[in-house]
Coordinates of C-alpha atoms in Angstrom, one line a residue:
M3 CA 21.8 -8.7 -19.6
R4 CA 21.1 -7.9 -16.0
V5 CA 18.1 -5.8 -14.8
A6 CA 17.5 -4.3 -11.3
F7 CA 14.4 -2.7 -9.8
T8 CA 13.6 -0.5 -6.9
T9 CA 10.1 0.4 -5.9
L10 CA 8.9 3.4 -3.9
G11 CA 5.4 3.9 -2.6
C12 CA 2.3 1.8 -2.4
R13 CA 1.3 -1.9 -2.9
V14 CA 0.1 -1.1 -6.4
N15 CA 3.6 -0.1 -7.3
Q16 CA 4.9 -3.3 -5.8
Y17 CA 2.6 -5.4 -7.9
E18 CA 3.5 -3.5 -11.0
T19 CA 7.2 -3.9 -10.4
E20 CA 6.8 -7.6 -10.0
A21 CA 4.8 -7.7 -13.3
M22 CA 7.6 -5.7 -15.1
T23 CA 10.2 -8.0 -13.5
E24 CA 8.5 -11.0 -15.1
K25 CA 8.4 -9.4 -18.5
F26 CA 12.1 -8.7 -18.4
M27 CA 13.0 -12.2 -17.2
K28 CA 10.9 -13.7 -20.1
S29 CA 12.9 -11.5 -22.4
G30 CA 16.1 -13.2 -21.2
Y31 CA 17.3 -10.8 -18.5
D32 CA 18.8 -11.9 -15.2
L33 CA 17.4 -10.2 -12.1
V34 CA 20.0 -8.7 -9.7
N35 CA 19.7 -6.5 -6.6
F36 CA 19.5 -2.7 -7.1
D37 CA 22.8 -2.2 -5.3
E38 CA 24.6 -4.4 -7.9
C39 CA 26.0 -3.5 -11.3
A40 CA 23.2 -4.0 -13.8
D41 CA 22.7 -3.2 -17.5
V42 CA 19.2 -1.8 -16.9
Y43 CA 17.9 -0.1 -13.8
V44 CA 14.1 0.5 -13.4
I45 CA 13.0 3.0 -10.7
N46 CA 9.2 2.7 -10.0
T47 CA 8.5 6.0 -8.4
C48 CA 6.1 7.6 -6.0
T49 CA 4.9 11.2 -5.8
V50 CA 2.6 11.2 -2.8
T51 CA 5.0 13.5 -0.9
N52 CA 8.0 15.7 -1.7
M53 CA 10.1 13.0 0.0
G54 CA 8.9 10.5 -2.6
D55 CA 10.2 12.7 -5.4
K56 CA 13.4 13.2 -3.5
K57 CA 14.0 9.5 -3.0
S58 CA 13.2 8.9 -6.7
R59 CA 15.9 11.3 -7.7
Q60 CA 18.3 9.7 -5.2
M61 CA 17.7 6.3 -6.8
I62 CA 18.3 7.6 -10.2
S63 CA 21.7 9.0 -9.1
R64 CA 22.6 5.8 -7.3
A65 CA 21.9 3.8 -10.5
R66 CA 24.1 6.1 -12.6
R67 CA 27.0 5.7 -10.1
L68 CA 26.7 1.9 -10.1
N69 CA 27.0 1.8 -13.9
E70 CA 27.4 4.9 -16.0
E71 CA 26.7 2.8 -19.2
A72 CA 23.4 1.3 -17.9
V73 CA 20.0 2.1 -19.3
I74 CA 18.0 4.0 -16.7
V75 CA 14.2 3.7 -16.8
V76 CA 12.0 6.0 -14.6
A77 CA 8.4 4.9 -14.3
G78 CA 5.4 5.6 -12.1
C79 CA 3.6 8.5 -10.5
Y80 CA 6.6 10.9 -10.4
S81 CA 7.1 10.4 -14.1
Q82 CA 3.4 10.9 -14.8
I83 CA 3.1 14.2 -12.9
A84 CA 6.4 15.7 -14.1
P85 CA 7.6 13.9 -17.2
D86 CA 9.6 16.9 -18.5
K87 CA 11.4 17.4 -15.2
V88 CA 12.2 13.7 -15.0
A89 CA 13.5 13.6 -18.6
E90 CA 15.9 16.5 -17.7
I91 CA 17.6 14.5 -14.9
P92 CA 21.1 13.5 -16.1
G93 CA 21.3 9.9 -17.1
V94 CA 17.6 9.2 -17.5
D95 CA 17.0 7.2 -20.8
I96 CA 13.4 6.1 -20.7
V97 CA 10.4 7.9 -19.0
V98 CA 7.2 5.9 -18.5
G99 CA 4.1 7.1 -16.5
T100 CA 1.6 5.0 -14.6
R101 CA 0.4 3.3 -17.8
N102 CA 2.6 1.5 -20.4
K103 CA 4.6 -0.3 -17.7
G104 CA 4.0 -3.5 -19.5
E105 CA 5.9 -2.2 -22.5
V106 CA 9.1 -1.3 -20.5
A107 CA 11.2 -4.3 -21.6
E108 CA 10.3 -3.5 -25.3
L109 CA 11.1 0.2 -24.8
V110 CA 14.6 -0.8 -23.5
G111 CA 15.2 -2.7 -26.7
K112 CA 14.1 0.3 -28.8
F113 CA 16.4 2.5 -26.8
L114 CA 19.4 0.2 -27.4
D115 CA 18.7 0.3 -31.1
K116 CA 18.3 4.1 -31.4
K117 CA 20.3 5.4 -28.4
S118 CA 17.9 8.3 -28.1
Q119 CA 15.7 9.2 -25.0
I120 CA 12.2 7.7 -25.0
V121 CA 9.3 9.4 -23.2
E122 CA 6.1 7.4 -23.1
V123 CA 3.6 9.1 -20.8
A124 CA -0.1 8.7 -21.6
D125 CA -2.9 11.1 -20.7
V126 CA -4.4 9.1 -17.9
L127 CA -7.2 11.7 -17.3
R128 CA -8.7 10.6 -20.7
N129 CA -8.0 6.9 -20.3
N130 CA -10.1 4.8 -18.1
I131 CA -9.0 1.4 -19.5
F132 CA -7.5 -1.0 -16.9
E133 CA -3.9 -1.9 -18.0
E134 CA -3.5 -5.7 -17.6
L135 CA -0.2 -6.6 -15.9
N136 CA -0.9 -10.2 -15.0
I137 CA 1.8 -12.1 -13.2
E138 CA 2.4 -15.8 -14.0
E139 CA 5.6 -16.7 -12.2
Y140 CA 5.9 -15.3 -8.7
Q141 CA 9.2 -14.6 -6.9
D142 CA 7.6 -15.0 -3.4
K143 CA 5.4 -17.9 -2.4
T144 CA 3.8 -16.6 0.8
R145 CA 1.8 -13.4 0.2
A146 CA 0.7 -12.1 -3.2
F147 CA -0.4 -8.7 -4.2
L148 CA -3.2 -8.6 -6.7
K149 CA -4.0 -5.2 -8.4
I150 CA -7.7 -5.1 -9.0
Q151 CA -8.3 -1.4 -9.6
D152 CA -6.6 1.8 -10.7
G153 CA -7.4 5.5 -10.6
C154 CA -9.2 7.8 -8.2
N155 CA -12.0 10.3 -8.5
R156 CA -11.9 11.9 -5.0
F157 CA -9.6 14.9 -5.6
C158 CA -8.6 15.6 -2.0
S159 CA -7.2 19.0 -1.8
Y160 CA -3.7 17.8 -0.8
C161 CA -3.3 14.9 -3.3
L162 CA -1.9 14.5 -6.7
I163 CA -2.9 10.8 -7.2
P164 CA -6.0 11.5 -9.4
F165 CA -3.7 13.4 -11.8
A166 CA -1.0 10.6 -11.6
R167 CA -3.4 7.6 -11.9
G168 CA -6.4 9.0 -13.8
A169 CA -10.0 7.9 -13.8
V170 CA -11.3 4.9 -11.9
C171 CA -11.0 1.6 -13.8
S172 CA -11.4 -2.0 -12.6
K173 CA -9.8 -5.3 -13.6
N174 CA -12.3 -7.6 -15.2
P175 CA -13.7 -9.8 -12.5
E176 CA -13.2 -13.0 -14.6
K177 CA -9.6 -12.1 -15.0
V178 CA -9.3 -11.4 -11.2
M179 CA -10.6 -14.8 -10.5
E180 CA -8.3 -16.4 -13.0
E181 CA -5.4 -14.8 -11.3
V182 CA -6.6 -15.9 -7.8
H183 CA -6.9 -19.5 -9.0
R184 CA -3.4 -19.2 -10.5
L185 CA -2.1 -17.9 -7.1
A186 CA -3.7 -20.8 -5.3
N187 CA -2.1 -23.3 -7.8
H188 CA 1.3 -21.7 -7.1
G189 CA 0.9 -22.5 -3.4
F190 CA 0.1 -19.0 -2.1
K191 CA -1.7 -18.8 1.2
E192 CA -2.6 -15.1 1.2
V193 CA -3.8 -12.6 -1.4
I194 CA -3.7 -8.9 -0.9
L195 CA -6.2 -7.0 -3.1
S196 CA -4.7 -3.6 -3.9
G197 CA -5.7 -0.6 -5.9
I198 CA -5.6 3.2 -5.7
H199 CA -9.3 3.5 -4.6
I200 CA -10.5 -0.1 -4.2
A201 CA -13.8 0.9 -2.6
C202 CA -14.8 2.0 -6.2
Y203 CA -14.0 -1.5 -7.6
G204 CA -16.8 -2.3 -10.2
D205 CA -18.2 1.2 -10.6
D206 CA -17.1 1.2 -14.2
I207 CA -18.2 -2.4 -14.8
G208 CA -21.8 -2.6 -13.7
E209 CA -23.6 -5.9 -13.8
G210 CA -23.7 -5.9 -10.0
W211 CA -20.0 -6.1 -9.5
N212 CA -18.4 -4.4 -6.5
L213 CA -15.7 -5.1 -4.0
V214 CA -18.0 -7.1 -1.7
K215 CA -19.2 -9.4 -4.4
L216 CA -15.6 -10.0 -5.5
L217 CA -14.5 -10.9 -2.0
E218 CA -17.4 -13.3 -1.7
E219 CA -16.3 -15.0 -4.9
I220 CA -12.7 -15.2 -3.8
D221 CA -13.8 -16.6 -0.5
K222 CA -14.9 -19.8 -2.3
V223 CA -11.5 -20.5 -3.9
D224 CA -9.8 -23.6 -2.5
G225 CA -6.1 -23.2 -1.5
I226 CA -6.3 -19.5 -0.7
E227 CA -6.6 -19.3 3.1
R228 CA -6.4 -15.5 3.6
V229 CA -7.5 -12.4 1.8
R230 CA -6.6 -8.9 2.7
I231 CA -7.7 -5.6 1.2
G232 CA -5.5 -2.5 1.0
S233 CA -6.3 1.0 2.2
I234 CA -10.0 1.8 1.7
D235 CA -12.3 4.7 2.0
P236 CA -14.2 4.7 5.3
Q237 CA -17.5 5.4 3.6
F238 CA -17.3 2.0 1.9
F239 CA -18.4 0.4 5.2
T240 CA -22.2 0.6 5.4
E241 CA -24.1 -1.5 7.9
G242 CA -25.1 -3.9 5.2
I243 CA -21.6 -4.3 3.8
I244 CA -20.1 -4.9 7.3
E245 CA -22.7 -7.6 7.8
R246 CA -21.7 -9.3 4.5
L247 CA -18.0 -9.0 5.3
S248 CA -18.5 -10.6 8.7
K249 CA -19.8 -13.8 7.0
L250 CA -16.6 -14.3 5.0
N251 CA -14.3 -17.1 6.2
K252 CA -11.0 -15.9 4.6
L253 CA -11.2 -12.1 4.9
C254 CA -8.5 -10.9 7.4
P255 CA -9.9 -8.7 10.2
H256 CA -7.6 -5.8 9.3
F257 CA -8.8 -2.6 7.7
H258 CA -6.8 0.5 6.9
L259 CA -9.3 3.4 6.9
S260 CA -7.5 6.6 6.1
L261 CA -8.8 9.3 8.5
Q262 CA -6.2 12.1 7.8
S263 CA -7.6 14.3 10.6
G264 CA -9.8 14.0 13.6
C265 CA -11.3 17.5 13.2
D266 CA -14.3 18.2 11.0
E267 CA -13.1 21.6 10.0
T268 CA -9.8 20.3 8.8
L269 CA -11.5 17.4 7.0
K270 CA -13.6 19.9 5.1
R271 CA -10.6 21.8 3.9
M272 CA -9.0 18.5 2.8
N273 CA -12.2 17.8 0.8
R274 CA -12.7 14.5 2.7
K275 CA -16.4 13.5 2.5
Y276 CA -17.1 12.2 6.0
T277 CA -17.3 13.6 9.5
I278 CA -15.5 12.2 12.6
K279 CA -18.8 11.0 14.0
E280 CA -19.4 9.0 10.8
Y281 CA -15.8 7.6 11.0
K282 CA -16.3 6.6 14.7
D283 CA -19.6 4.9 13.8
I284 CA -17.9 2.9 11.1
V285 CA -15.1 1.8 13.5
E286 CA -17.6 0.8 16.2
G287 CA -19.6 -1.1 13.6
L288 CA -16.5 -3.1 12.5
R289 CA -15.5 -3.8 16.1
K290 CA -19.0 -5.0 17.0
S291 CA -19.3 -7.3 14.0
I292 CA -15.8 -8.7 13.4
A293 CA -13.8 -10.4 16.2
D294 CA -10.3 -9.2 16.9
V295 CA -10.5 -6.5 14.2
S296 CA -7.5 -4.3 13.7
I297 CA -8.1 -0.8 12.3
T298 CA -5.2 1.3 11.1
T299 CA -5.1 4.7 9.6
D300 CA -3.1 7.6 8.1
I301 CA -2.9 11.1 9.8
I302 CA -1.7 14.3 8.3
V303 CA -0.4 17.0 10.8
G304 CA 0.1 20.6 10.0
F305 CA -2.4 20.8 7.2
P306 CA -2.9 24.5 6.1
G307 CA -5.1 26.3 8.6
E308 CA -4.7 23.7 11.3
T309 CA -4.9 25.6 14.5
E310 CA -3.8 24.4 17.9
E311 CA -7.5 23.9 18.7
E312 CA -8.0 21.8 15.6
F313 CA -5.0 19.7 16.3
N314 CA -6.2 19.1 19.9
K315 CA -9.5 17.9 18.5
T316 CA -7.6 15.4 16.4
Y317 CA -5.5 14.3 19.4
E318 CA -8.5 13.9 21.6
F319 CA -10.4 11.9 18.9
L320 CA -7.5 9.6 18.4
S321 CA -7.0 9.1 22.1
E322 CA -10.7 8.2 22.4
I323 CA -11.0 5.9 19.4
K324 CA -7.7 4.0 20.1
L325 CA -6.8 2.7 16.6
S326 CA -4.3 -0.2 16.5
K327 CA -1.8 1.7 14.4
M328 CA -1.4 5.2 12.9
H329 CA 1.0 6.3 10.2
I330 CA 1.8 10.0 10.9
F331 CA 2.7 12.3 8.0
K332 CA 3.7 16.0 8.2
F333 CA 1.9 17.9 5.5
S334 CA 4.1 18.9 2.5
P335 CA 2.5 21.0 -0.3
R336 CA 2.4 19.4 -3.7
T337 CA 2.6 21.5 -6.8
G338 CA -0.7 21.5 -8.6
T339 CA -3.0 20.8 -5.6
K340 CA -5.4 23.3 -4.0
A341 CA -3.7 22.9 -0.6
E342 CA -0.5 24.4 -2.1
H343 CA -2.0 27.8 -2.2
M344 CA -4.2 27.7 0.9
P345 CA -3.6 30.4 3.5
N346 CA -2.2 29.9 7.0
Q347 CA 0.5 27.3 6.1
V348 CA 1.8 25.8 9.3
D349 CA 5.3 26.3 10.5
G350 CA 7.7 23.3 10.2
T351 CA 8.6 23.4 13.9
I352 CA 4.9 23.2 14.9
K353 CA 4.5 20.2 12.5
D354 CA 7.4 18.5 14.2
E355 CA 5.9 19.0 17.6
R356 CA 2.5 17.8 16.6
S357 CA 3.9 14.8 14.8
A358 CA 5.9 13.8 17.8
K359 CA 2.8 13.9 20.0
L360 CA 0.9 11.7 17.7
I361 CA 3.8 9.3 17.3
E362 CA 3.9 8.8 21.0
L363 CA 0.1 8.4 21.2
N364 CA 0.4 5.8 18.4
R365 CA 3.1 3.9 20.4
Q366 CA 0.8 3.8 23.4
N367 CA -2.3 2.7 21.4
E368 CA -0.4 0.1 19.5
K369 CA 1.1 -1.5 22.6
E370 CA -2.3 -1.5 24.3
F371 CA -3.9 -3.2 21.3
M372 CA -1.3 -5.9 21.2
E373 CA -1.4 -6.5 25.0
K374 CA -5.0 -7.5 24.7
F375 CA -3.9 -10.7 22.9
I376 CA -1.4 -12.0 25.4
G377 CA -2.3 -15.6 26.1
V378 CA -4.4 -15.8 22.9
N379 CA -3.8 -18.4 20.2
F380 CA -3.6 -17.1 16.6
K381 CA -3.0 -18.8 13.3
V382 CA 0.2 -17.1 12.1
L383 CA 1.4 -17.1 8.5
Y384 CA 5.2 -17.3 8.8
E385 CA 7.0 -15.6 5.9
Q386 CA 10.8 -15.5 6.5
K387 CA 13.6 -15.7 9.0
F388 CA 13.8 -12.7 11.4
N389 CA 16.9 -10.5 10.9
G390 CA 18.9 -13.5 9.5
N391 CA 18.5 -15.6 12.7
D392 CA 18.5 -19.3 11.9
D393 CA 15.9 -20.2 14.5
L394 CA 13.7 -17.1 14.6
Y395 CA 10.9 -16.6 12.1
E396 CA 8.5 -13.7 11.5
G397 CA 4.9 -13.7 10.3
Y398 CA 1.6 -12.1 10.8
T399 CA -1.6 -12.8 12.6
P400 CA -4.9 -12.4 10.6
N401 CA -5.3 -9.0 12.1
Y402 CA -1.8 -8.0 11.0
I403 CA 0.2 -8.1 14.2
K404 CA 3.9 -9.0 13.5
V405 CA 4.9 -12.2 15.4
I406 CA 8.4 -13.5 16.0
S407 CA 8.6 -17.2 17.0
K408 CA 11.4 -19.7 17.6
S409 CA 11.6 -22.9 15.5
E410 CA 14.3 -25.4 14.9
V411 CA 12.7 -26.5 11.6
Q412 CA 11.9 -24.3 8.6
I413 CA 8.4 -22.8 8.9
D414 CA 8.3 -20.1 6.3
E415 CA 5.2 -20.3 4.0
K416 CA 3.3 -22.2 6.7
I417 CA 0.3 -21.2 8.8
L418 CA 0.8 -22.4 12.4
D419 CA -1.1 -22.2 15.7
T420 CA 0.8 -19.7 17.8
K421 CA 0.3 -18.5 21.4
I422 CA 1.1 -14.9 22.1
I423 CA 3.4 -14.6 25.1
E424 CA 5.1 -11.2 25.2
V425 CA 4.8 -7.7 23.6
K426 CA 7.8 -5.9 22.2
D427 CA 7.9 -2.4 20.7
E428 CA 6.5 -3.2 17.2
Y429 CA 5.9 -6.9 17.4
I430 CA 4.9 -9.7 19.7
I431 CA 6.7 -12.9 20.8
G432 CA 4.9 -16.1 20.0
N433 CA 5.2 -19.7 21.0
I434 CA 4.3 -22.2 18.3
M435 CA 1.9 -24.8 19.6

């Protein structure tokens, strides 16, 4: 039996897909690419935007075309939010939400026995128990995602994730450390801690556990040379926390602080809990305390009620603060959110214009950030060959700049001293020392 996976969305989904993959392989399945003929297709979905839903449906259709007789499993956030709608899509055999992913291989066996559709979608709003999806055998040996937290309690006015992921829940710290040690024993150099709202890690555990304490414990693990954290709420970074983080040897100086808007009025309608002054103070605190720090963000343009004046405030703020990279999203209303029914929805053409302006600003800021490091030596973790070239390898600096370097010998999975010599559009050229 052959199984194929495709993953949409965040790092949490990527981690959960790898965990599901391992369970299938332990059950005797062979893993194939999603564009090959398989007996089982698993689509791990995202529902952050309407485009995520659309791509999920496209993947379902593609799987059915590849093999009309295959078992099609749809899991994840889209299934959690709209299980009935997903179940009605022609060809869908098993529907699983954001929990019960560890049972997917067993559910396929049940379906093959009964040949009747299975829908297993738990009520996540009433369940704050962390679902253990430990990985023992990893496909990649360079960077490993480690899910430490699930759920969100912020309820931003545009977002469905609290309804898809449920209440905040944390992975037991002892089990986190067990998995970190296992990763080190497998030869991994870098661990990426991921979650839906990782700034809340430990809130449901007590006993003094929080994200900083966890990072301090991981910092002591031999073998792991780098630790990254996923997208994190800006308000996590108090002066005291920044000071503690600055003392860690393995924490990478890259933080993704979702801003969403550079205008206080817009932020208030979004139900974001900080002001642009607070955000700026946090950025300045990180830059002051952590060398070469890279700060990236997400921006939504065309949020309901965003006037030209409000957009200009965002543009001016981003021009001033000069973040190293911005991901620009055009607002799309999600059914079931407060923003769906807000007045003064912004015209699509205006969203396109504003998005284009910010994309160009991002290009300028990103290039300026990378140019600061020309002539600087970094330790680069090389991951794989670049675009299939036999002598070009790609990797990342600690502050998450993509580097392309030439090497006549295989260097993937190695951390090497590299001098930055040239800036391209979205990466830099390095010279291995």
